[in-house]
JSON list of C-alpha atoms and ligand atoms in Angstrom, two decimals:
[
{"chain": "A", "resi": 616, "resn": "UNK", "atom": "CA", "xyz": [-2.84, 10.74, 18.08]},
{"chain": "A", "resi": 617, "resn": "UNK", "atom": "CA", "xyz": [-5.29, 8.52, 16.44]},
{"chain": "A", "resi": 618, "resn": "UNK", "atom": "CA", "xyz": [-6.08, 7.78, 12.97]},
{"chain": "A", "resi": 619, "resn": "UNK", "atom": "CA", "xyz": [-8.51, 5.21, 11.35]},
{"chain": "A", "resi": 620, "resn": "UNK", "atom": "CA", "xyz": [-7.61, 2.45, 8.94]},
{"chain": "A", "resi": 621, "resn": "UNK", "atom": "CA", "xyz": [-10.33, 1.76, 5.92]},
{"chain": "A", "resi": 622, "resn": "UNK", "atom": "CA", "xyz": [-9.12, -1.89, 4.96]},
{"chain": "A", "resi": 623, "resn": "UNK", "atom": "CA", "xyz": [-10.63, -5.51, 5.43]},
{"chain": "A", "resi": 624, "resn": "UNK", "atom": "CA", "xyz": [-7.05, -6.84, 4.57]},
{"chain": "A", "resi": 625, "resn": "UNK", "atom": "CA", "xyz": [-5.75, -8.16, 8.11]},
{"chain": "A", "resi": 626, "resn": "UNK", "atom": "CA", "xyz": [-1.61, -8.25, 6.77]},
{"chain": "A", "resi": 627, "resn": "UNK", "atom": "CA", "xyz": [-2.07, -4.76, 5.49]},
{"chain": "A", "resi": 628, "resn": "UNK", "atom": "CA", "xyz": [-3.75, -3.88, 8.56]},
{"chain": "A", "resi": 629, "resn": "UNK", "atom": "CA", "xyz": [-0.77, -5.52, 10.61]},
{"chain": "A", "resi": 630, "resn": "UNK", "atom": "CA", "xyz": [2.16, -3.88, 8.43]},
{"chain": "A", "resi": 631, "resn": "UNK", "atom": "CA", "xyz": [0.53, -0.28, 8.60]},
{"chain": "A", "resi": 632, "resn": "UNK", "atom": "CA", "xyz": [-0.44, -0.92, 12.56]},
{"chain": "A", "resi": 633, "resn": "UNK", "atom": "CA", "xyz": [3.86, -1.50, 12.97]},
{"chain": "A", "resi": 634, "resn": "UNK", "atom": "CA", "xyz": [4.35, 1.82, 10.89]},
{"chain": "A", "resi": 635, "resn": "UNK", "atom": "CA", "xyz": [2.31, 3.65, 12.76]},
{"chain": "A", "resi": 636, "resn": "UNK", "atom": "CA", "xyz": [3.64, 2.64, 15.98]},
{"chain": "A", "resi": 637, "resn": "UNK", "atom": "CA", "xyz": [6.94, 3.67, 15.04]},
{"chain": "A", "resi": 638, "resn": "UNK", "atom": "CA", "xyz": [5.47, 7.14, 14.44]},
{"chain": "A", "resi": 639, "resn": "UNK", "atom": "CA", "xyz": [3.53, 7.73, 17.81]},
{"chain": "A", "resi": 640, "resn": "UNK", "atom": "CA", "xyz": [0.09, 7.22, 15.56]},
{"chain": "A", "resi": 641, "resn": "UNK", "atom": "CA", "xyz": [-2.66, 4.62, 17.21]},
{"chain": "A", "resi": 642, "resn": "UNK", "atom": "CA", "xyz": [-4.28, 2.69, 14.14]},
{"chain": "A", "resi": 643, "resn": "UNK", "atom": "CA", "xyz": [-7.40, 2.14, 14.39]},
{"chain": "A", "resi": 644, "resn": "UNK", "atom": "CA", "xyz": [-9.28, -0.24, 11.93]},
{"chain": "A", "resi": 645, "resn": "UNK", "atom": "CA", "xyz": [-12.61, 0.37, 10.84]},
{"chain": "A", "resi": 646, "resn": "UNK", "atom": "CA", "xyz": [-14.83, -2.43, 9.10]},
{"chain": "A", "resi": 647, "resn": "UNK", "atom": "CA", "xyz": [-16.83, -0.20, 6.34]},
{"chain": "A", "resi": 648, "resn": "UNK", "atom": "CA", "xyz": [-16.54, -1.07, 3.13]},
{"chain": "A", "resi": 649, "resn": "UNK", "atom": "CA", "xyz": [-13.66, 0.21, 0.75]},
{"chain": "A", "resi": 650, "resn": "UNK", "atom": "CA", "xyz": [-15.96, 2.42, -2.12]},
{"chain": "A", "resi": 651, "resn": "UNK", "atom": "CA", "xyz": [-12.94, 1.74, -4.89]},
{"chain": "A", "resi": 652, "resn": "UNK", "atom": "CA", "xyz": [-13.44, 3.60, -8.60]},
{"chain": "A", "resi": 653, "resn": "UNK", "atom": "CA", "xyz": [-11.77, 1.65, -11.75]},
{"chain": "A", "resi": 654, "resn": "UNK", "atom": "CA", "xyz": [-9.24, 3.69, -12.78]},
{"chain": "A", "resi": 655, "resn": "UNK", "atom": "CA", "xyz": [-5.36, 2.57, -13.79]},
{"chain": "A", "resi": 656, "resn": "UNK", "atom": "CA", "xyz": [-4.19, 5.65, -11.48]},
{"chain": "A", "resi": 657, "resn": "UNK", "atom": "CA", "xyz": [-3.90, 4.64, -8.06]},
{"chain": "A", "resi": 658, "resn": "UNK", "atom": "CA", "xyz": [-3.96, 8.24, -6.48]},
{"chain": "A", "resi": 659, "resn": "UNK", "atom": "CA", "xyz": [-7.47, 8.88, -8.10]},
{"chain": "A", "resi": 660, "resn": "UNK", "atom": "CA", "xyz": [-8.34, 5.70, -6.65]},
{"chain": "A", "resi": 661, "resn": "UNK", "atom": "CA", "xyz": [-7.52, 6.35, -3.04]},
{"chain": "A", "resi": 662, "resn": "UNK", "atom": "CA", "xyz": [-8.47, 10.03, -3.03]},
{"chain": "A", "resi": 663, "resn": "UNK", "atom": "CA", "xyz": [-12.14, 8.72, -4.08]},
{"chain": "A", "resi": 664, "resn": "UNK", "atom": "CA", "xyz": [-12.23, 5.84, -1.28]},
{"chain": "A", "resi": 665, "resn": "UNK", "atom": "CA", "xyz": [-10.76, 8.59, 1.47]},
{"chain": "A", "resi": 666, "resn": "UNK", "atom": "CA", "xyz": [-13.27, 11.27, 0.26]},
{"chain": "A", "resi": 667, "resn": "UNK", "atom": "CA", "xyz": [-16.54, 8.81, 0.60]},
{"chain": "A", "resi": 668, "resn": "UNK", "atom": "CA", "xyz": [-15.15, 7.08, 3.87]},
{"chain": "A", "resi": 669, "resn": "UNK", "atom": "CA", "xyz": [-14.67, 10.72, 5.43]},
{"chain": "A", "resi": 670, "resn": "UNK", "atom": "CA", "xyz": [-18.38, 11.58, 4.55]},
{"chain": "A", "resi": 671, "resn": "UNK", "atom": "CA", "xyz": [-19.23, 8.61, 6.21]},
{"chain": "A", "resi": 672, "resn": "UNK", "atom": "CA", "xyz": [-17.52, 8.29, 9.50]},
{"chain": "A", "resi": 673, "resn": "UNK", "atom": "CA", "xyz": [-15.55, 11.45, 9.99]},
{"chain": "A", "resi": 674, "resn": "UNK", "atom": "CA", "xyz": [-12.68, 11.41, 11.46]},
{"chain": "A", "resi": 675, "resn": "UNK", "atom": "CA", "xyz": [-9.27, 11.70, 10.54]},
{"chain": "A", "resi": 676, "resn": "UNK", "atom": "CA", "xyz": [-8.70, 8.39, 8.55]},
{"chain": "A", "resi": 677, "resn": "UNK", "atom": "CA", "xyz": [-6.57, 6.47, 6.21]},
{"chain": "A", "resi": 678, "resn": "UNK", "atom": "CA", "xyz": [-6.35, 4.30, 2.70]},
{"chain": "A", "resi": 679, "resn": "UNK", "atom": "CA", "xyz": [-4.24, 3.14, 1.20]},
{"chain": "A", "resi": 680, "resn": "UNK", "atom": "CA", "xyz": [-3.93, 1.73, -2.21]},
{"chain": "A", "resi": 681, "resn": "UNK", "atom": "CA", "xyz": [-1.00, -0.17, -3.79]},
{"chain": "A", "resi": 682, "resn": "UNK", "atom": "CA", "xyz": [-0.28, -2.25, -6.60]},
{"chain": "A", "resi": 683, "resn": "UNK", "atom": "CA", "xyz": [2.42, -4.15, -8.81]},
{"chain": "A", "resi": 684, "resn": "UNK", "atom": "CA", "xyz": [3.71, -3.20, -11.63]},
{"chain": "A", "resi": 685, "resn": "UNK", "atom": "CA", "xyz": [5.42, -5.22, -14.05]},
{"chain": "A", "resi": 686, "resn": "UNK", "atom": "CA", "xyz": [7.81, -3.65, -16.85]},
{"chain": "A", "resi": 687, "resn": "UNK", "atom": "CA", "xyz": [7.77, -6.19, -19.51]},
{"chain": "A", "resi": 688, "resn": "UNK", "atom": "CA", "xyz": [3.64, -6.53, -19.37]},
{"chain": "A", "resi": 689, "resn": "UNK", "atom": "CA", "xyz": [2.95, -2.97, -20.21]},
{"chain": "A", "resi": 690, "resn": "UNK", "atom": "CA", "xyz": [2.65, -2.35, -16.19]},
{"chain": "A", "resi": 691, "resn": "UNK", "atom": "CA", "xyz": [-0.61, -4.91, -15.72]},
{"chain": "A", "resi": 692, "resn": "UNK", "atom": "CA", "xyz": [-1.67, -5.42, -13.18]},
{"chain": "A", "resi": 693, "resn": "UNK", "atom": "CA", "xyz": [-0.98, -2.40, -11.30]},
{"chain": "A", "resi": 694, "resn": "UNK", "atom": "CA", "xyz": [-4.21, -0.66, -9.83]},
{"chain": "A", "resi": 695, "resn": "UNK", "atom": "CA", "xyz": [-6.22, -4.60, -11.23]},
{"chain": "A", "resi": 696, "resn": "UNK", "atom": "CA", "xyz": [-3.69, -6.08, -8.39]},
{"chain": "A", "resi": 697, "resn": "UNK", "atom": "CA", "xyz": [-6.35, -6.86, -6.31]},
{"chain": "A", "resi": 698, "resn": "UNK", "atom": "CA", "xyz": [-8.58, -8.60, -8.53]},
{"chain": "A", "resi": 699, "resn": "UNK", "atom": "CA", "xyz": [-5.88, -10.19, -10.49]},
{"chain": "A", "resi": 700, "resn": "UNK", "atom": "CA", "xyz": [-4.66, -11.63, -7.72]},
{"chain": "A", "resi": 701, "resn": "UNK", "atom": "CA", "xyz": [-7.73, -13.19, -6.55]},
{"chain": "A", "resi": 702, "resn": "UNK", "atom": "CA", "xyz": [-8.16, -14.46, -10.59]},
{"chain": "A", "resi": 703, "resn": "UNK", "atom": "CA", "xyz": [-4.58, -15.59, -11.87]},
{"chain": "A", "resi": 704, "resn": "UNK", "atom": "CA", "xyz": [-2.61, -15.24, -8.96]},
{"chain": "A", "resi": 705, "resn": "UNK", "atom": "CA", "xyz": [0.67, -15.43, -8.32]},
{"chain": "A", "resi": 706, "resn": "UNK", "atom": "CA", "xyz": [0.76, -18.68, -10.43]},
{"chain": "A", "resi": 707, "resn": "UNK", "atom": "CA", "xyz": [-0.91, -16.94, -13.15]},
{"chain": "A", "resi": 708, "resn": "UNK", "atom": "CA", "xyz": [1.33, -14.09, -13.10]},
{"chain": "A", "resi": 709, "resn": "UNK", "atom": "CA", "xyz": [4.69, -16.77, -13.63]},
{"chain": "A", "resi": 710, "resn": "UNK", "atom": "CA", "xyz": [2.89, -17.98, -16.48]},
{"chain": "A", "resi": 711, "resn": "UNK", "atom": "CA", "xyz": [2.84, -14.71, -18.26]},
{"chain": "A", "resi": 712, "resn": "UNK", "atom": "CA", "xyz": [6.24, -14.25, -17.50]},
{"chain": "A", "resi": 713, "resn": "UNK", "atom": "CA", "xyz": [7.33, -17.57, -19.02]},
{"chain": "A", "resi": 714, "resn": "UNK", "atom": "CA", "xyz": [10.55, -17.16, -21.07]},
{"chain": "A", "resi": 715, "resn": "UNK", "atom": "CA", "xyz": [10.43, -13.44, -20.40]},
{"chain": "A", "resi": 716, "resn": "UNK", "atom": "CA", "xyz": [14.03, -12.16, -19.36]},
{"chain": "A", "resi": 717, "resn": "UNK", "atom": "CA", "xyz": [13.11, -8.25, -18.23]},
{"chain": "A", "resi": 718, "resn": "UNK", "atom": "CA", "xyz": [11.47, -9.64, -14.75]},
{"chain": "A", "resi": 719, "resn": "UNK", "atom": "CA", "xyz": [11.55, -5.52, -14.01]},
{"chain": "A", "resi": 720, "resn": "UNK", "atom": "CA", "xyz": [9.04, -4.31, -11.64]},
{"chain": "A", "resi": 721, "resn": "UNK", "atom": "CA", "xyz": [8.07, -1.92, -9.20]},
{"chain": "A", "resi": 722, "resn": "UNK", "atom": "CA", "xyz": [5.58, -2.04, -6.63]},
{"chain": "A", "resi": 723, "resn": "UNK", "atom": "CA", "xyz": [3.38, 1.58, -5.87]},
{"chain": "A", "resi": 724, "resn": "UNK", "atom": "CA", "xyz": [1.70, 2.35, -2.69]},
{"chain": "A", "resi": 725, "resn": "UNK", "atom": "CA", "xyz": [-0.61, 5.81, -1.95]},
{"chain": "A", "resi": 726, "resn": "UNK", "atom": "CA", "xyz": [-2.08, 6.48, 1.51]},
{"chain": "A", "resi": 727, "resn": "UNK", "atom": "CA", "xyz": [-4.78, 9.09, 1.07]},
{"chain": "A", "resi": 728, "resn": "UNK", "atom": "CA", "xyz": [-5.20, 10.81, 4.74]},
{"chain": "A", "resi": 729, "resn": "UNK", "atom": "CA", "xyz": [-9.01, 12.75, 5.53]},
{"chain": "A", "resi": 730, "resn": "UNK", "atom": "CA", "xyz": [-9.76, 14.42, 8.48]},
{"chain": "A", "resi": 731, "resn": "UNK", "atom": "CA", "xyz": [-12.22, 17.09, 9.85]},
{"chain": "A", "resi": 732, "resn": "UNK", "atom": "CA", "xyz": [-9.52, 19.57, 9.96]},
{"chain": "A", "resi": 733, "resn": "UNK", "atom": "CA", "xyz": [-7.79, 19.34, 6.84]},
{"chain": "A", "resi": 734, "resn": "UNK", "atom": "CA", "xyz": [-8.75, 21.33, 4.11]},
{"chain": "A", "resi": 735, "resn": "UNK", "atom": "CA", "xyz": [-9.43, 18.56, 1.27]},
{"chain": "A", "resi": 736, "resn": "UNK", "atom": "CA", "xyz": [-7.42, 14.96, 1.24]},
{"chain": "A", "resi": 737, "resn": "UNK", "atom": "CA", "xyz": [-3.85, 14.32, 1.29]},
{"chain": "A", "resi": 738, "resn": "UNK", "atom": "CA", "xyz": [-2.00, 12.08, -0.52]},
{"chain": "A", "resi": 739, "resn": "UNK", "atom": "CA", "xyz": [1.61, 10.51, 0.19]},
{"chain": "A", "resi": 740, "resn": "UNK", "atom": "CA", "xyz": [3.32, 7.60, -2.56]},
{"chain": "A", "resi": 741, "resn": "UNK", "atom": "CA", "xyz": [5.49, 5.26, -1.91]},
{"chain": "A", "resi": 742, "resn": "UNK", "atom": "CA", "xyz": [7.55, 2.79, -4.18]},
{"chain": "A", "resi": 743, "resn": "UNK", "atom": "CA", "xyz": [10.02, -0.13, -4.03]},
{"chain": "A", "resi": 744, "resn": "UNK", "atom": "CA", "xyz": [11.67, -1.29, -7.55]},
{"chain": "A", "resi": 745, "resn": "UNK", "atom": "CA", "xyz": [12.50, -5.27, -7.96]},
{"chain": "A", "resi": 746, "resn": "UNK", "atom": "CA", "xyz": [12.29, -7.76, -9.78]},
{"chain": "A", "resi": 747, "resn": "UNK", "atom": "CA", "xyz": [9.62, -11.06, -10.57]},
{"chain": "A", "resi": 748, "resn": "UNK", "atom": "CA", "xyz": [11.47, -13.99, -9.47]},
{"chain": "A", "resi": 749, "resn": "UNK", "atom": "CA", "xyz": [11.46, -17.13, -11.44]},
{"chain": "A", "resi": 750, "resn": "UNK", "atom": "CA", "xyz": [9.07, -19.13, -9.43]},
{"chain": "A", "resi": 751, "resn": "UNK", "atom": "CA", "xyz": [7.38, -18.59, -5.56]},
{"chain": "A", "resi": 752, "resn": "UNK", "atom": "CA", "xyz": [9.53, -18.09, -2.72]},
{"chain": "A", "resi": 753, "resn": "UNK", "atom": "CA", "xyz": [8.29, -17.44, 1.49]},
{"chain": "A", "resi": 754, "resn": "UNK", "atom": "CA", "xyz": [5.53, -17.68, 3.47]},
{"chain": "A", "resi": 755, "resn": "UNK", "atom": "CA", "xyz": [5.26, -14.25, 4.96]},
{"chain": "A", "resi": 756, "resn": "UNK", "atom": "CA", "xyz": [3.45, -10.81, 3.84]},
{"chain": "A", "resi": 757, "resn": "UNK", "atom": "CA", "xyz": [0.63, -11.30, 1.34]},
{"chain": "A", "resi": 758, "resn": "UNK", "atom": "CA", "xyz": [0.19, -10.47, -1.90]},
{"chain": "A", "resi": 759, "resn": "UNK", "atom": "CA", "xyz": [2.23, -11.30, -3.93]},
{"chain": "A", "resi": 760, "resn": "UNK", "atom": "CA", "xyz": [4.97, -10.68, -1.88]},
{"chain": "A", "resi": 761, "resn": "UNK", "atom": "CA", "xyz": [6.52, -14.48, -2.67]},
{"chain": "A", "resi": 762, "resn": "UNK", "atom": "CA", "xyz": [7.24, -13.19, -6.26]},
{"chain": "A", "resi": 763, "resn": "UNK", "atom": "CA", "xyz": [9.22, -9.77, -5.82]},
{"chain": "A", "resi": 764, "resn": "UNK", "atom": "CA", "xyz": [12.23, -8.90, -4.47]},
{"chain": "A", "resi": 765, "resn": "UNK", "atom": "CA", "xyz": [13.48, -6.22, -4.37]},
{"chain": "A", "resi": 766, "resn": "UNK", "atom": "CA", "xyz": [16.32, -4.35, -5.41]},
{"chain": "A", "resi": 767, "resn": "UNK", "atom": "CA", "xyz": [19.62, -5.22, -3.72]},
{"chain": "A", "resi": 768, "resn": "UNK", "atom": "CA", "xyz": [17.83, -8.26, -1.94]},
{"chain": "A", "resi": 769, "resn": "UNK", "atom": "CA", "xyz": [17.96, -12.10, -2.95]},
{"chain": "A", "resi": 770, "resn": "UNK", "atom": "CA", "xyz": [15.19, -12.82, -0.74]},
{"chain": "A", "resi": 771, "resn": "UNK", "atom": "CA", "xyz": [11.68, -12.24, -1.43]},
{"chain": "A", "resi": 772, "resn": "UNK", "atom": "CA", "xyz": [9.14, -10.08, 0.70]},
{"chain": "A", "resi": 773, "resn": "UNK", "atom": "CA", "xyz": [7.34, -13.60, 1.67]},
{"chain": "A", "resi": 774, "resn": "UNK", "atom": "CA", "xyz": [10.98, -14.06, 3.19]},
{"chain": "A", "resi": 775, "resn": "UNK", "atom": "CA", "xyz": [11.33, -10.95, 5.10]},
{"chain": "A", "resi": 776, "resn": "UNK", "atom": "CA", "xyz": [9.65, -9.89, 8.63]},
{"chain": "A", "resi": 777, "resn": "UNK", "atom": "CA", "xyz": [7.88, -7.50, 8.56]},
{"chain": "A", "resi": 778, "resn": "UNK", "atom": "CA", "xyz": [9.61, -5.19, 9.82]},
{"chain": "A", "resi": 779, "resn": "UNK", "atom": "CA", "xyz": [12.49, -5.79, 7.34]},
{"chain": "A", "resi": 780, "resn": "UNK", "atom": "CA", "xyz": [10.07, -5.63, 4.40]},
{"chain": "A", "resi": 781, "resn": "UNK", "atom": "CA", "xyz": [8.32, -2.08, 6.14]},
{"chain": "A", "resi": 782, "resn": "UNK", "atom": "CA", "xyz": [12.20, -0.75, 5.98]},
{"chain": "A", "resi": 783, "resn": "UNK", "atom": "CA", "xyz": [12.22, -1.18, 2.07]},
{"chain": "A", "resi": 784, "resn": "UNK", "atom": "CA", "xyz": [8.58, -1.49, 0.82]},
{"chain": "A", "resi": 785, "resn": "UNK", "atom": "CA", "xyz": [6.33, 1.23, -1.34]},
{"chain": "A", "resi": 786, "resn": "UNK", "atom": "CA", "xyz": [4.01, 0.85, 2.00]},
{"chain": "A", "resi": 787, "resn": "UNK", "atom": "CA", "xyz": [6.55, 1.79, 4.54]},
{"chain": "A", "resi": 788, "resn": "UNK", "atom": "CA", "xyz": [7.82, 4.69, 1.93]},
{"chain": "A", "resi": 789, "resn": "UNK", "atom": "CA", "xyz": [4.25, 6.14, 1.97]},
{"chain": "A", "resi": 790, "resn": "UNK", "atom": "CA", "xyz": [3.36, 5.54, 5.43]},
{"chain": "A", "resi": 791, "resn": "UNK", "atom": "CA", "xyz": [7.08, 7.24, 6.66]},
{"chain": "A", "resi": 792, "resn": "UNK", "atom": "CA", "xyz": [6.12, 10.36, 4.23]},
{"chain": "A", "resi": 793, "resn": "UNK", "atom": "CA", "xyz": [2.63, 10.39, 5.81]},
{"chain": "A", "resi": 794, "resn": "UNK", "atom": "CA", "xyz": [4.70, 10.59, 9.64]},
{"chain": "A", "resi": 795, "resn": "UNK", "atom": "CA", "xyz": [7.05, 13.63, 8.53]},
{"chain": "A", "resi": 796, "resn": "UNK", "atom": "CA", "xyz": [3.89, 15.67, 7.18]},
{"chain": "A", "resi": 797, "resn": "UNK", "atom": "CA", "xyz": [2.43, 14.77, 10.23]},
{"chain": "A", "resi": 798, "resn": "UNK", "atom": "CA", "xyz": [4.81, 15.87, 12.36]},
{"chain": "A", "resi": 799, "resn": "UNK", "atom": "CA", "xyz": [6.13, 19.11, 10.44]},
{"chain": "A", "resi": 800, "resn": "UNK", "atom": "CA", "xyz": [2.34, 20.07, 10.15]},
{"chain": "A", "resi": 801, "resn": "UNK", "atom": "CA", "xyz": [0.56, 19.03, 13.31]},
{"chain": "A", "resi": 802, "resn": "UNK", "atom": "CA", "xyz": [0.11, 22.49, 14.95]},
{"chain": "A", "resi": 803, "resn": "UNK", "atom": "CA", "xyz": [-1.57, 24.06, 12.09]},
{"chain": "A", "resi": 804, "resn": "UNK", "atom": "CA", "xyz": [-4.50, 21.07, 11.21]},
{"chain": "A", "resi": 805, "resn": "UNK", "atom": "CA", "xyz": [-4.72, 20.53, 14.54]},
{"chain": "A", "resi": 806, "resn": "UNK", "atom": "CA", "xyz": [-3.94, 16.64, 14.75]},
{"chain": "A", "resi": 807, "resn": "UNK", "atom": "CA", "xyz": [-3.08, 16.69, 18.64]},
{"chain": "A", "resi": 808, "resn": "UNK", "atom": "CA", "xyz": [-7.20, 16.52, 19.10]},
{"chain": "A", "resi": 809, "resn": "UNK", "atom": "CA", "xyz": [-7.64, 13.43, 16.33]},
{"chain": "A", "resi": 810, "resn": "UNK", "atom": "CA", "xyz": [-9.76, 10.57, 18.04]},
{"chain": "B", "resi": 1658, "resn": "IMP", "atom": "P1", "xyz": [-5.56, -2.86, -2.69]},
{"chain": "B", "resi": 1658, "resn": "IMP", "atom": "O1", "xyz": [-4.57, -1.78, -2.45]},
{"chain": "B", "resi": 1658, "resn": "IMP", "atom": "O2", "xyz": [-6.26, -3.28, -1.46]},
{"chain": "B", "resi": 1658, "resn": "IMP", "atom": "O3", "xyz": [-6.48, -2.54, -3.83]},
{"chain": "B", "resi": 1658, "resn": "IMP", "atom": "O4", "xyz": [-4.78, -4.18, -3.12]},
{"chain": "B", "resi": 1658, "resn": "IMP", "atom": "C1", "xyz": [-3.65, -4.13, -3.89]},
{"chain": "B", "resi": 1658, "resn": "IMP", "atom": "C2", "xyz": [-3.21, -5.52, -4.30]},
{"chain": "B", "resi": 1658, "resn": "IMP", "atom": "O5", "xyz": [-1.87, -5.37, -4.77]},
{"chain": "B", "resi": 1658, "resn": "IMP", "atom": "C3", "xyz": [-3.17, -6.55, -3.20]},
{"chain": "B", "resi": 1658, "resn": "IMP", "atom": "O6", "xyz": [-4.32, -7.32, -3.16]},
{"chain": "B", "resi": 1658, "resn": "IMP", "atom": "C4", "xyz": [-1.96, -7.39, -3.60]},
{"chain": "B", "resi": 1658, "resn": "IMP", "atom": "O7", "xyz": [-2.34, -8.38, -4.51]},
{"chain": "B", "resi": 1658, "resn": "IMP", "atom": "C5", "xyz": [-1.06, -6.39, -4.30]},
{"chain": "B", "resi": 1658, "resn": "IMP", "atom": "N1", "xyz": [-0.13, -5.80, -3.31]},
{"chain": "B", "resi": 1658, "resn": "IMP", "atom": "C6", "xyz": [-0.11, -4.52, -2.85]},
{"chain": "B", "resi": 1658, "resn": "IMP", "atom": "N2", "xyz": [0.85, -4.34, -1.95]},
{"chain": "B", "resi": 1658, "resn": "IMP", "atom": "C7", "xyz": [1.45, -5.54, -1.82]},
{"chain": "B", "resi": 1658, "resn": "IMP", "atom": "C8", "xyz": [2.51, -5.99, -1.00]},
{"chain": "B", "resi": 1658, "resn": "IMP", "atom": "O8", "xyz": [3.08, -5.29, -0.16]},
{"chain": "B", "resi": 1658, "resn": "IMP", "atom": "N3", "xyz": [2.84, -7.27, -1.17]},
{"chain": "B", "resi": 1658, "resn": "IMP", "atom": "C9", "xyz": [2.23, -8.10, -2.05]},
{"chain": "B", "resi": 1658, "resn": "IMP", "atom": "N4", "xyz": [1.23, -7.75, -2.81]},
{"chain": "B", "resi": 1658, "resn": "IMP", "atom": "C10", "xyz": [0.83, -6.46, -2.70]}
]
């Protein structure tokens, strides 16, 4: 079976492409643009990117959507992740946690599926809970995956492979939830004739 990827982020790209090879799905990325709303729920966000990529390309595709939140900052950045990222960063993101001792977070991921056969768009959540370490740690994953780690871990995700980080991240969660609807549901959307 094959499903489309909406993303223009080549290490999401890589960690879902992994997923999906584990569940018999061929990925396929496609390089149209991400139509994201601002909204601080990240379900509304990628039901609204999955609807508008399906009227444009249709065929069965994906998004997913997935952000960090952090306990003792009232959950920010969470769906801003993205942007704050690309503004503070991970540097930016210590600095706001200076002399803070809750370092409680959790990151949230939702893959929105859309396909010709499916009545509407589907939604599947995944999440990890951890905690912001005390300064930058790894050079793998993205993100910012050299901050977290997660629970019953010492290592951050920017320490992990990826398929070590797929076996305990909010992305892996969704994406494995995605498989067993898949699979459990197949005969009656169809999903044997996706291309
Ligand atoms: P979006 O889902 O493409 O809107 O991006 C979410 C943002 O959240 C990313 O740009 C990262 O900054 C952050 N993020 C989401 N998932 C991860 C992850 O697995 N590792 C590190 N950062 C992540």
């Amino acid at each position: 079976m094959r499903l489309y990827l909406v993303s223009r982020n080549p290490k999401k790209v890589e960690e879902l492409a992994h997923l999906a090879k584990a569940c018999g799905i061929e990925l396929v990325p496609i390089d149209i643009p991400k139509v994201e709303i601002q909204s601080e729920i990240l379900v509304e966000v990628a039901l609204y990117s999955a609807t508008v990529a399906h009227l444009s390309v249709k065929r069965p595709l994906i998004v997913e959507d997935s952000g960090l939140f952090v306990k003792s900052l009232n959950m920010f950045p969470g769906a801003l992740s993205s942007y704050v990222y690309k503004t503070i960063g991970v540097r930016g993101v210590l600095k706001l946690m200076e002399g803070v001792e809750d370092r409680e977070a959790f990151f949230e991921s939702v893959i929105a599926l859309a396909a010709p056969t499916l009545d509407g768009v589907k939604t599947f959540r995944g999440s990890v809970r951890g905690r912001i370490a005390e300064e930058p740690r790894g050079t793998g994953g993205f993100g910012f995956d050299p901050i977290f780690v997660p629970e019953g871990y010492t290592t951050t995700f920017a320490e992990m492979g990826i398929e070590e980080k797929n076996a305990v991240s909010h992305r892996g969660m969704a994406f494995r939830a995605l498989c067993r609807w898949l699979l459990e549901n197949c005969e009656r959307i169809a999903c044997e004739g996706w291309t």
